Amino acid sequence: MKYFFLALFLLCVLVVGIGGFRGQLKSERPIEIFPDMDVQDKILGQADSHFFSDGQGSRNPVQGSVPHAGDDGVFPVEFSEGRSGYYYTGAIDDYFGNGMPAELGLDKDNIEAFLRLGHERYATSCAPCHGATGDGKGITSYYGMAGIANLHTKPRETTPDGNIYNTITNGKGLMGSYGATLPVRDRWAIVAYIRALQTAMKTDAAAVVAPSEPSTASN
Ligand code: HEC
């Protein structure tokens, strides 16, 4: 019996020696047999971080971030929710308008970047269904999606820019809406890119004459 108590005493000394008293603060990391992901390679809220040059762990949202389901209905300014005017709706009074809105501030210096933006956004958001050229034969059509619009047919070629903008914003039929995910500027850039695609794919050449001029071209 004596040996048992001696062994028990030594065992307690050993356990306390390795594990330490409970409730005591130590600077070293405790021995964890089952770590349960207590220690993770992450930055806690409001903590410093030397990873970023400004030394802050918390980051500002990237430009164009979409807030998660705002019950208060507040959307950032680059989205059209609850706003009116041609730039935000594609409509002038009761009709769809044509042409790029002045708010885009397009000029010869930024038009190339604008079309590039349209190309990039079209490739990401639209091409999976409408295809890279707009023929409606994107990857989803091979997996059974039916009824995808070919953007090179008459009503889509002649429809006003504002109608295409509206389709992007609110969706149509089987097509979902992009009003909450694509900023207004990106939507117009896509419209401009679709117009470029349509013009480039046009093969039905026809002579266009101004009404007041003679109808025979002489060159
Ligand atoms: C999930 C597949 C899918 C995606 C992604 C998609 N569309 Fe569509 N789109 C459709 C379908 C299907 C229709 C036909 C809708 C109908 O008429 O019922 C359509 C119709 C259209 C039309 C013709 C509308 C009309 O008035 O006839 C346009 C223009 C259009 N889409 C543009 C776009 C643009 C721009 C994007 C990217 C922002 C896009 N779509 C993304 C499936 C898609």
Short mmCIF file of C-alpha atoms and ligand atoms in Angstrom, two decimals:
data_model
loop_
_atom_site.label_atom_id
_atom_site.label_comp_id
_atom_site.label_asym_id
_atom_site.label_seq_id
_atom_site.Cartn_x
_atom_site.Cartn_y
_atom_site.Cartn_z
CA MET A 1 0.00 0.00 0.00
CA LYS A 2 2.89 2.32 0.86
CA TYR A 3 4.27 1.90 -2.63
CA PHE A 4 0.91 2.66 -4.14
CA PHE A 5 0.73 6.05 -2.42
CA LEU A 6 4.32 6.77 -3.34
CA ALA A 7 3.58 5.92 -6.97
CA LEU A 8 0.41 8.05 -6.89
CA PHE A 9 2.34 10.98 -5.40
CA LEU A 10 5.06 10.69 -8.03
CA LEU A 11 2.43 10.44 -10.76
CA CYS A 12 0.76 13.66 -9.51
CA VAL A 13 4.11 15.44 -9.42
CA LEU A 14 4.78 14.21 -12.95
CA VAL A 15 1.36 15.29 -14.30
CA VAL A 16 1.53 18.72 -12.62
CA GLY A 17 5.16 19.04 -13.68
CA ILE A 18 4.30 18.50 -17.36
CA GLY A 19 0.80 19.92 -17.49
CA GLY A 20 1.06 22.70 -14.90
CA PHE A 21 -1.72 23.79 -12.52
CA ARG A 22 -5.06 24.41 -14.20
CA GLY A 23 -6.21 28.00 -14.52
CA GLN A 24 -2.71 29.36 -14.48
CA LEU A 25 -1.64 31.62 -17.35
CA LYS A 26 1.45 30.60 -19.23
CA SER A 27 3.17 32.20 -22.14
CA GLU A 28 4.05 28.92 -23.84
CA ARG A 29 1.58 27.04 -25.93
CA PRO A 30 -0.01 24.21 -23.86
CA ILE A 31 0.50 20.61 -24.83
CA GLU A 32 -2.54 19.61 -26.80
CA ILE A 33 -3.24 15.98 -27.48
CA PHE A 34 -6.36 16.73 -29.55
CA PRO A 35 -5.79 20.25 -30.94
CA ASP A 36 -9.39 20.66 -32.30
CA MET A 37 -8.12 23.40 -34.62
CA ASP A 38 -7.62 25.75 -31.65
CA VAL A 39 -4.52 27.16 -33.27
CA GLN A 40 -5.08 28.42 -36.79
CA ASP A 41 -3.10 30.41 -39.28
CA LYS A 42 -5.49 33.37 -39.43
CA ILE A 43 -5.75 37.00 -38.47
CA LEU A 44 -8.26 37.79 -35.74
CA GLY A 45 -10.56 40.82 -36.06
CA GLN A 46 -8.88 44.19 -35.36
CA ALA A 47 -5.49 42.49 -34.90
CA ASP A 48 -2.24 43.77 -36.43
CA SER A 49 -0.69 42.02 -39.36
CA HIS A 50 2.66 42.49 -40.97
CA PHE A 51 1.39 40.85 -44.13
CA PHE A 52 -0.06 44.14 -45.40
CA SER A 53 2.05 47.26 -45.78
CA ASP A 54 -0.27 49.37 -43.60
CA GLY A 55 0.12 46.91 -40.70
CA GLN A 56 -3.63 46.36 -40.30
CA GLY A 57 -5.18 42.91 -40.23
CA SER A 58 -8.71 44.09 -41.10
CA ARG A 59 -9.13 45.12 -44.74
CA ASN A 60 -11.55 47.50 -46.41
CA PRO A 61 -14.01 45.87 -48.84
CA VAL A 62 -12.69 45.84 -52.40
CA GLN A 63 -14.29 48.33 -54.74
CA GLY A 64 -17.53 46.97 -56.17
CA SER A 65 -18.16 44.59 -53.26
CA VAL A 66 -21.81 43.65 -53.00
CA PRO A 67 -23.25 43.83 -49.47
CA HIS A 68 -24.86 40.64 -48.26
CA ALA A 69 -28.69 40.83 -48.50
CA GLY A 70 -29.30 44.34 -47.24
CA ASP A 71 -32.63 44.23 -45.38
CA ASP A 72 -32.42 47.98 -45.22
CA GLY A 73 -32.32 48.02 -49.03
CA VAL A 74 -29.09 50.00 -49.09
CA PHE A 75 -27.00 49.25 -52.13
CA PRO A 76 -23.72 50.94 -53.02
CA VAL A 77 -23.97 53.78 -55.51
CA GLU A 78 -22.62 51.73 -58.41
CA PHE A 79 -25.77 49.59 -58.38
CA SER A 80 -29.05 50.84 -59.81
CA GLU A 81 -31.41 49.60 -57.08
CA GLY A 82 -34.11 52.19 -56.42
CA ARG A 83 -32.66 54.78 -58.80
CA SER A 84 -34.18 56.43 -61.85
CA GLY A 85 -32.93 57.97 -65.09
CA TYR A 86 -31.58 56.54 -68.35
CA TYR A 87 -28.18 55.69 -66.89
CA TYR A 88 -29.73 53.50 -64.17
CA THR A 89 -32.77 52.06 -66.00
CA GLY A 90 -32.05 52.17 -69.74
CA ALA A 91 -35.40 53.91 -70.22
CA ILE A 92 -36.31 57.49 -71.10
CA ASP A 93 -39.85 58.12 -69.86
CA ASP A 94 -41.80 55.06 -71.08
CA TYR A 95 -39.38 53.99 -73.82
CA PHE A 96 -36.00 52.32 -73.96
CA GLY A 97 -33.31 54.73 -75.07
CA ASN A 98 -30.45 54.30 -77.49
CA GLY A 99 -26.81 55.29 -77.08
CA MET A 100 -24.32 55.34 -74.23
CA PRO A 101 -25.40 57.58 -71.30
CA ALA A 102 -23.36 60.73 -70.68
CA GLU A 103 -22.74 59.62 -67.08
CA LEU A 104 -20.24 57.07 -68.37
CA GLY A 105 -18.00 59.97 -69.42
CA LEU A 106 -16.78 58.12 -72.49
CA ASP A 107 -14.15 59.75 -74.68
CA LYS A 108 -11.35 58.71 -77.02
CA ASP A 109 -8.98 58.12 -74.10
CA ASN A 110 -11.13 55.66 -72.15
CA ILE A 111 -13.27 53.95 -74.82
CA GLU A 112 -10.75 51.16 -75.37
CA ALA A 113 -10.61 50.33 -71.66
CA PHE A 114 -14.43 50.50 -71.60
CA LEU A 115 -14.72 47.91 -74.39
CA ARG A 116 -12.11 45.72 -72.70
CA LEU A 117 -14.20 45.88 -69.51
CA GLY A 118 -17.27 44.87 -71.54
CA HIS A 119 -15.38 41.98 -73.12
CA GLU A 120 -14.12 40.75 -69.77
CA ARG A 121 -17.53 41.00 -68.08
CA TYR A 122 -19.31 39.42 -71.05
CA ALA A 123 -16.84 36.52 -71.03
CA THR A 124 -17.46 35.96 -67.32
CA SER A 125 -21.21 36.53 -66.96
CA CYS A 126 -22.79 35.97 -70.37
CA ALA A 127 -20.59 33.74 -72.55
CA PRO A 128 -21.33 30.56 -70.51
CA CYS A 129 -24.86 30.71 -71.98
CA HIS A 130 -24.74 33.05 -74.99
CA GLY A 131 -21.35 31.82 -76.26
CA ALA A 132 -18.16 33.79 -76.86
CA THR A 133 -19.56 35.19 -80.12
CA GLY A 134 -23.14 35.65 -78.89
CA ASP A 135 -24.64 32.86 -81.00
CA GLY A 136 -26.44 31.35 -77.98
CA LYS A 137 -24.31 28.18 -78.04
CA GLY A 138 -22.35 28.59 -74.81
CA ILE A 139 -21.17 25.69 -72.67
CA THR A 140 -24.52 25.43 -70.85
CA SER A 141 -26.32 24.62 -74.12
CA TYR A 142 -24.24 21.43 -74.34
CA TYR A 143 -25.53 20.43 -70.92
CA GLY A 144 -29.18 20.84 -71.83
CA MET A 145 -29.99 24.53 -71.33
CA ALA A 146 -32.53 25.34 -74.04
CA GLY A 147 -33.93 28.58 -75.43
CA ILE A 148 -30.79 30.70 -75.01
CA ALA A 149 -31.15 33.80 -77.18
CA ASN A 150 -28.91 34.17 -80.22
CA LEU A 151 -27.80 37.81 -79.99
CA HIS A 152 -27.32 38.02 -83.77
CA THR A 153 -30.96 37.82 -84.74
CA LYS A 154 -33.09 40.72 -85.92
CA PRO A 155 -34.95 41.86 -82.82
CA ARG A 156 -31.75 41.72 -80.73
CA GLU A 157 -29.72 43.61 -83.32
CA THR A 158 -32.28 46.36 -83.77
CA THR A 159 -33.53 46.64 -80.19
CA PRO A 160 -32.40 49.80 -78.36
CA ASP A 161 -29.30 49.71 -76.15
CA GLY A 162 -31.52 50.46 -73.16
CA ASN A 163 -33.46 47.23 -73.69
CA ILE A 164 -30.30 45.11 -73.58
CA TYR A 165 -29.24 47.05 -70.48
CA ASN A 166 -32.64 46.33 -68.95
CA THR A 167 -32.38 42.61 -69.77
CA ILE A 168 -29.02 42.49 -67.97
CA THR A 169 -30.41 44.42 -64.98
CA ASN A 170 -33.69 42.54 -64.54
CA GLY A 171 -33.23 39.28 -66.47
CA LYS A 172 -35.77 37.83 -68.86
CA GLY A 173 -37.60 34.49 -68.95
CA LEU A 174 -35.08 31.81 -68.03
CA MET A 175 -32.26 34.32 -67.81
CA GLY A 176 -31.50 35.58 -64.32
CA SER A 177 -30.92 39.22 -63.39
CA TYR A 178 -27.53 40.81 -62.92
CA GLY A 179 -28.75 43.99 -61.24
CA ALA A 180 -27.31 42.99 -57.88
CA THR A 181 -24.00 41.62 -59.11
CA LEU A 182 -22.85 43.75 -62.05
CA PRO A 183 -22.29 47.47 -61.40
CA VAL A 184 -24.13 49.87 -63.74
CA ARG A 185 -20.98 50.83 -65.64
CA ASP A 186 -20.12 47.18 -66.29
CA ARG A 187 -23.63 46.56 -67.66
CA TRP A 188 -23.28 49.41 -70.18
CA ALA A 189 -19.82 48.14 -71.10
CA ILE A 190 -21.38 44.75 -71.89
CA VAL A 191 -24.03 46.45 -74.05
CA ALA A 192 -21.24 48.23 -75.98
CA TYR A 193 -19.35 44.95 -76.38
CA ILE A 194 -22.47 43.15 -77.66
CA ARG A 195 -22.93 45.96 -80.22
CA ALA A 196 -19.32 45.44 -81.32
CA LEU A 197 -19.93 41.68 -81.64
CA GLN A 198 -23.12 42.24 -83.61
CA THR A 199 -21.44 44.67 -86.00
CA ALA A 200 -18.46 42.37 -86.49
CA MET A 201 -20.72 39.39 -87.24
CA LYS A 202 -22.97 41.20 -89.71
CA THR A 203 -22.66 39.71 -93.15
CA ASP A 204 -25.78 41.09 -94.80
CA ALA A 205 -24.16 44.15 -96.37
CA ALA A 206 -26.62 46.71 -97.69
CA ALA A 207 -26.23 50.19 -99.12
CA VAL A 208 -27.48 52.93 -96.82
CA VAL A 209 -28.35 56.28 -98.32
CA ALA A 210 -29.52 59.45 -96.71
CA PRO A 211 -33.13 60.23 -97.70
CA SER A 212 -32.27 63.48 -99.51
CA GLU A 213 -29.44 62.04 -101.61
CA PRO A 214 -29.69 60.23 -104.97
CA SER A 215 -29.96 56.51 -104.46
CA THR A 216 -27.02 55.56 -106.75
CA ALA A 217 -23.58 55.41 -105.19
CA SER A 218 -20.92 56.81 -107.55
CA ASN A 219 -17.48 55.75 -106.46
C1 HEC B 1 -27.98 31.02 -67.51
C2 HEC B 1 -27.86 31.34 -68.90
C3 HEC B 1 -27.78 32.80 -69.29
C4 HEC B 1 -26.85 33.73 -68.91
C5 HEC B 1 -25.67 33.53 -67.97
C6 HEC B 1 -27.18 34.94 -69.60
N1 HEC B 1 -28.29 34.76 -70.36
FE1 HEC B 1 -29.12 36.13 -71.60
N2 HEC B 1 -30.59 34.84 -72.06
C7 HEC B 1 -30.69 33.54 -71.61
C8 HEC B 1 -31.94 32.97 -72.08
C9 HEC B 1 -32.42 31.55 -71.80
C10 HEC B 1 -32.59 33.96 -72.82
C11 HEC B 1 -33.96 33.90 -73.49
C12 HEC B 1 -34.95 34.49 -72.49
C13 HEC B 1 -36.36 34.47 -72.99
O1 HEC B 1 -36.63 35.13 -74.01
O2 HEC B 1 -37.17 33.82 -72.34
C14 HEC B 1 -31.71 35.12 -72.81
C15 HEC B 1 -31.98 36.31 -73.45
C16 HEC B 1 -31.09 37.36 -73.57
C17 HEC B 1 -31.29 38.53 -74.42
C18 HEC B 1 -32.46 38.77 -75.36
C19 HEC B 1 -33.58 39.41 -74.62
C20 HEC B 1 -34.72 39.74 -75.53
O3 HEC B 1 -35.26 40.84 -75.37
O4 HEC B 1 -35.08 38.90 -76.35
C21 HEC B 1 -30.21 39.33 -74.25
C22 HEC B 1 -29.96 40.67 -74.92
C23 HEC B 1 -29.35 38.68 -73.28
N3 HEC B 1 -29.91 37.48 -72.90
C24 HEC B 1 -28.16 39.20 -72.83
C25 HEC B 1 -27.41 38.61 -71.82
C26 HEC B 1 -26.26 39.26 -71.23
C27 HEC B 1 -25.71 40.58 -71.64
C28 HEC B 1 -25.79 38.40 -70.28
C29 HEC B 1 -24.63 38.62 -69.33
C30 HEC B 1 -24.75 39.71 -68.43
C31 HEC B 1 -26.65 37.22 -70.29
N4 HEC B 1 -27.61 37.40 -71.22
C32 HEC B 1 -26.46 36.12 -69.46
C33 HEC B 1 -29.77 32.88 -70.82
C34 HEC B 1 -28.68 33.46 -70.21
#
